[in-house]
Tab-separated table of C-alpha atoms in Angstrom:
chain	number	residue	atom	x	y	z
A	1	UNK	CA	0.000	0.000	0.000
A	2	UNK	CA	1.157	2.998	-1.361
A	3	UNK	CA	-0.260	6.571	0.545
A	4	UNK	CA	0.256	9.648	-0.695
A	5	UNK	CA	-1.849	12.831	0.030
A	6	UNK	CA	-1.702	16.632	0.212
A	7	UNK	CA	-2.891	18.105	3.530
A	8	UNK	CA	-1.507	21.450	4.056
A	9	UNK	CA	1.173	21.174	1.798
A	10	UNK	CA	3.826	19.114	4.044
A	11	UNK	CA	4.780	15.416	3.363
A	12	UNK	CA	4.419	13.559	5.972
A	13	UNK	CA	4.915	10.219	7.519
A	14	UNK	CA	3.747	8.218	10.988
A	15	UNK	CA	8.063	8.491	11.825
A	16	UNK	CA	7.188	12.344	10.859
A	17	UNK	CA	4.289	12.880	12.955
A	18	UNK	CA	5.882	10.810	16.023
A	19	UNK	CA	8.530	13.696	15.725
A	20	UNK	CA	6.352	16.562	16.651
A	21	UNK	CA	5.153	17.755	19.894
A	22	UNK	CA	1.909	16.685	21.486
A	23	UNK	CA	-0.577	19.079	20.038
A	24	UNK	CA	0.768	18.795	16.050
A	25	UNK	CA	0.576	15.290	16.850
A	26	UNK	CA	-3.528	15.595	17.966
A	27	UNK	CA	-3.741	18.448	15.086
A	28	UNK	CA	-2.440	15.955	12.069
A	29	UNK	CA	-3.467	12.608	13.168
A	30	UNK	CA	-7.320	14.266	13.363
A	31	UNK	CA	-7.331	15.365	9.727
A	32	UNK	CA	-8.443	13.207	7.127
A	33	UNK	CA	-6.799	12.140	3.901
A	34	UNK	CA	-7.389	10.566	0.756
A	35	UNK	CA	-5.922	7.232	1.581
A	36	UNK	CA	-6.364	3.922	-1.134
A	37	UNK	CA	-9.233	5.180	-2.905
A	38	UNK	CA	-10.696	6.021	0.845
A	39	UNK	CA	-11.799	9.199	2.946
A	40	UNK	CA	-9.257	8.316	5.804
A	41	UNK	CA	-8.350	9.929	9.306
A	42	UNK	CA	-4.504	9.911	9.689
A	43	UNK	CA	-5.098	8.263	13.284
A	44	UNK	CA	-6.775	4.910	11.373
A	45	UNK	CA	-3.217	4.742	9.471
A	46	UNK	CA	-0.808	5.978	12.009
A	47	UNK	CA	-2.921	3.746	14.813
A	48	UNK	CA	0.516	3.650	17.219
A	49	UNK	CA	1.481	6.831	16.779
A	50	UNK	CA	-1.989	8.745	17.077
A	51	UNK	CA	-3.360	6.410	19.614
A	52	UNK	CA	-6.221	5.393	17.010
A	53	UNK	CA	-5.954	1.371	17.775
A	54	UNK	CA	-9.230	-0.245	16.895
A	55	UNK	CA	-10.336	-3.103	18.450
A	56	UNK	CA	-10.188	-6.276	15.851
A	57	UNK	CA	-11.630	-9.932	16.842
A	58	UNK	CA	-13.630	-11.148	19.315
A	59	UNK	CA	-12.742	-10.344	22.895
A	60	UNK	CA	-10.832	-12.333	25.205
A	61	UNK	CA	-12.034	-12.644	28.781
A	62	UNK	CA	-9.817	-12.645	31.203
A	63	UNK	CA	-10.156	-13.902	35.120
A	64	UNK	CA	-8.300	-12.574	38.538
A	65	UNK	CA	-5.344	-14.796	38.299
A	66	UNK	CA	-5.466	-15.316	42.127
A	67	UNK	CA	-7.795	-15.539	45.072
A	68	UNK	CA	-6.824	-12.893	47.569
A	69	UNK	CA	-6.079	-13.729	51.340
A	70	UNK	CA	-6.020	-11.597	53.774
A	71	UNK	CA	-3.761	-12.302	56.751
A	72	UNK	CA	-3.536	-11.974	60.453
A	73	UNK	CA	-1.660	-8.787	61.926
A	74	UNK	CA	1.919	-9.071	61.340
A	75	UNK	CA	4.253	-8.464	64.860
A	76	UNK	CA	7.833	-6.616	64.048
A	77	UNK	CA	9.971	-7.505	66.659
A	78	UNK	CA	11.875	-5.419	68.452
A	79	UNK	CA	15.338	-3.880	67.920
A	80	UNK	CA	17.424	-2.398	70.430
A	81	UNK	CA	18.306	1.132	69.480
A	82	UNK	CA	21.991	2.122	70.416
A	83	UNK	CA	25.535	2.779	69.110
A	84	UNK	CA	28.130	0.411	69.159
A	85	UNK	CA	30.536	2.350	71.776
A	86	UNK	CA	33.458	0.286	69.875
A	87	UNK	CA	33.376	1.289	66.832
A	88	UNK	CA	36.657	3.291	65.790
A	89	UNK	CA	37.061	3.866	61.986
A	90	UNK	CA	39.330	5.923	59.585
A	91	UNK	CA	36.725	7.425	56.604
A	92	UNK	CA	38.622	9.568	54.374
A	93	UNK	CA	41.430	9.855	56.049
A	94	UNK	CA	39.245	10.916	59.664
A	95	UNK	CA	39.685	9.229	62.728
A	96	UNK	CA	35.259	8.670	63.202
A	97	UNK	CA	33.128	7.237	66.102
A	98	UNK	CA	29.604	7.578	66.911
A	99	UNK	CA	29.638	10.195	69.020
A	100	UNK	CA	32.188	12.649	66.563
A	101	UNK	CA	29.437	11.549	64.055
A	102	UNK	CA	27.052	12.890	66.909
A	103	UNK	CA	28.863	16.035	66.769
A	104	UNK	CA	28.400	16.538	62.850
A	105	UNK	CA	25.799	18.885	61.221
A	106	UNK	CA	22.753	16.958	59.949
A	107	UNK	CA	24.388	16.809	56.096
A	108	UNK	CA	27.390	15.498	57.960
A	109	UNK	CA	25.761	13.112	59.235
A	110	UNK	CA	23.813	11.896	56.659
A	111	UNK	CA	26.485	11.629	54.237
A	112	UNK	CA	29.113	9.209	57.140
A	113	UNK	CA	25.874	7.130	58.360
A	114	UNK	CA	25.786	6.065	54.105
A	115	UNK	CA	29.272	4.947	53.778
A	116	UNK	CA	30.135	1.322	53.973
A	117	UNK	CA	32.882	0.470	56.390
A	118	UNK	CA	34.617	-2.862	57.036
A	119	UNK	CA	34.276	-3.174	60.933
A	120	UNK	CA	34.387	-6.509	62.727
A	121	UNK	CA	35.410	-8.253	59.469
A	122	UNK	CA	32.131	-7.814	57.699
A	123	UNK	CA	31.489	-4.794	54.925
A	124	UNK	CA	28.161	-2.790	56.542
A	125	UNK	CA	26.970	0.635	56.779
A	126	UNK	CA	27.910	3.246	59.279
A	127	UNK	CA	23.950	4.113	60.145
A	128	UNK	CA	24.091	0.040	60.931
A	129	UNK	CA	26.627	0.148	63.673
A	130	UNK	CA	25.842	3.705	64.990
A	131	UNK	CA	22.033	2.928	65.315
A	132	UNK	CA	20.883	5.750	67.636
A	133	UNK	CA	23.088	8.526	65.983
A	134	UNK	CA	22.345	7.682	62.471
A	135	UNK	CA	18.366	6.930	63.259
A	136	UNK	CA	18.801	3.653	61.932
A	137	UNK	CA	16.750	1.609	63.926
A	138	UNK	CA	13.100	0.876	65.070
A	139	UNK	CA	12.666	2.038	68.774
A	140	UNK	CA	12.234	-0.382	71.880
A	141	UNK	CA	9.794	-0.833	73.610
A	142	UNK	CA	6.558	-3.275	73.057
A	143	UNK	CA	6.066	-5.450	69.603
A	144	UNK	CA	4.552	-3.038	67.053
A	145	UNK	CA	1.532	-4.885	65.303
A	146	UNK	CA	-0.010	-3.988	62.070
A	147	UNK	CA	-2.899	-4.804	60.120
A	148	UNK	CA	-3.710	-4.570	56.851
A	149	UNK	CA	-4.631	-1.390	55.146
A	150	UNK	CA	-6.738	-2.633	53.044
A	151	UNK	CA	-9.914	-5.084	52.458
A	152	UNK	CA	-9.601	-7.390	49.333
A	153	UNK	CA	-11.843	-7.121	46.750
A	154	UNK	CA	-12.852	-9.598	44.113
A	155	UNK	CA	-14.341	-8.048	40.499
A	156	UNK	CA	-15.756	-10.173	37.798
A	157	UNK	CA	-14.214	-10.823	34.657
A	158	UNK	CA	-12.553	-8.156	32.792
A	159	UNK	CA	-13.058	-8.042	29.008
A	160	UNK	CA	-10.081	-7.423	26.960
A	161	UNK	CA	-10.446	-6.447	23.433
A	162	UNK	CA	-7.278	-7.524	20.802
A	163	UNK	CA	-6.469	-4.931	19.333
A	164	UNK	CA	-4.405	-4.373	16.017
A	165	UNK	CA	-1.652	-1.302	16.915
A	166	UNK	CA	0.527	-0.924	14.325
A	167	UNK	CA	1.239	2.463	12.271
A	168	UNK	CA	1.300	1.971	8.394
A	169	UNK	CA	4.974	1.748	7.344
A	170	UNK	CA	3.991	2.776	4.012
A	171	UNK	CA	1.916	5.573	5.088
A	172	UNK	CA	3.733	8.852	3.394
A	173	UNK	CA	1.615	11.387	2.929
A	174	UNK	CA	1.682	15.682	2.131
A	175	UNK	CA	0.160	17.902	4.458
């Protein structure tokens, strides 16, 4: 298929039209064109790039995939929320402990709690070993329970049209 029309003067393409910003997008892809012997609208030929997709076939019918649950409350246990009073660590050339973290502005802070260090023979994060300074913990105190935000709800069968969404590589047009 072979299109060629004159809309506006301009040649155009789907490629062409994918090119331009949103509204000369909406402004071409509603005109129509002479297209095969047929009164088209650009959007029927360019069906990707103008959105246009028309659904084709018979429609499938799809079902929920899975029966929801819904669970008891979940109990986080508790952690206990304080520095390690050992740790002794050279970042960037800095001698650094909790508590000369403690004495950091907040963007200080922030930044040293991020770093990985190797401490105790394992590769972790500052905020992991200086818990209370770096507000990396949960507080103590009694288990926290939660419950679920939200009830489950079951919907019938949603119909899904196939849909044919393919621009007209031939499509070549003047506008």
């Amino acid at each position: 298929i072979n299109f060629d029309a004159v809309i506006a003067d301009r040649r155009v393409t789907c490629a062409f039209i994918q090119s331009q910003i949103q509204d000369v997008q909406e402004l071409i892809c509603g005109r129509p064109v002479n297209y095969d012997g047929n009164t088209r609208l650009v959007k029927e030929i360019c069906k990707d790039t103008c959105g246009g997709c028309i659904p084709t076939g018979l429609p499938t019918i799809s079902f929920p995939t899975q029966v929801p649950t819904i669970s008891g409350p979940t109990i986080v246990p508790t952690i206990e929320c304080v520095d390690d009073i050992n740790f002794d660590a050279v970042i960037a050339d800095r001698r650094v402990t909790c508590a000369f973290i403690q004495s950091q502005i907040q963007d200080v802070q922030e930044l040293i709690c991020g770093r990985p260090v190797n401490y105790d023979g394992n590769t972790r994060l500052v905020k992991e070993i200086c818990k209370d300074t770096c507000g990396g913990c949960i507080p103590t105190g009694l288990p926290t329970i939660s419950f679920p935000t939200q009830v489950p709800t079951i919907s019938g069968p949603t119909i899904v049209p196939t849909i044919e969404c393919v621009d007209d590589i031939n499509f070549d047009a003047v506008i």
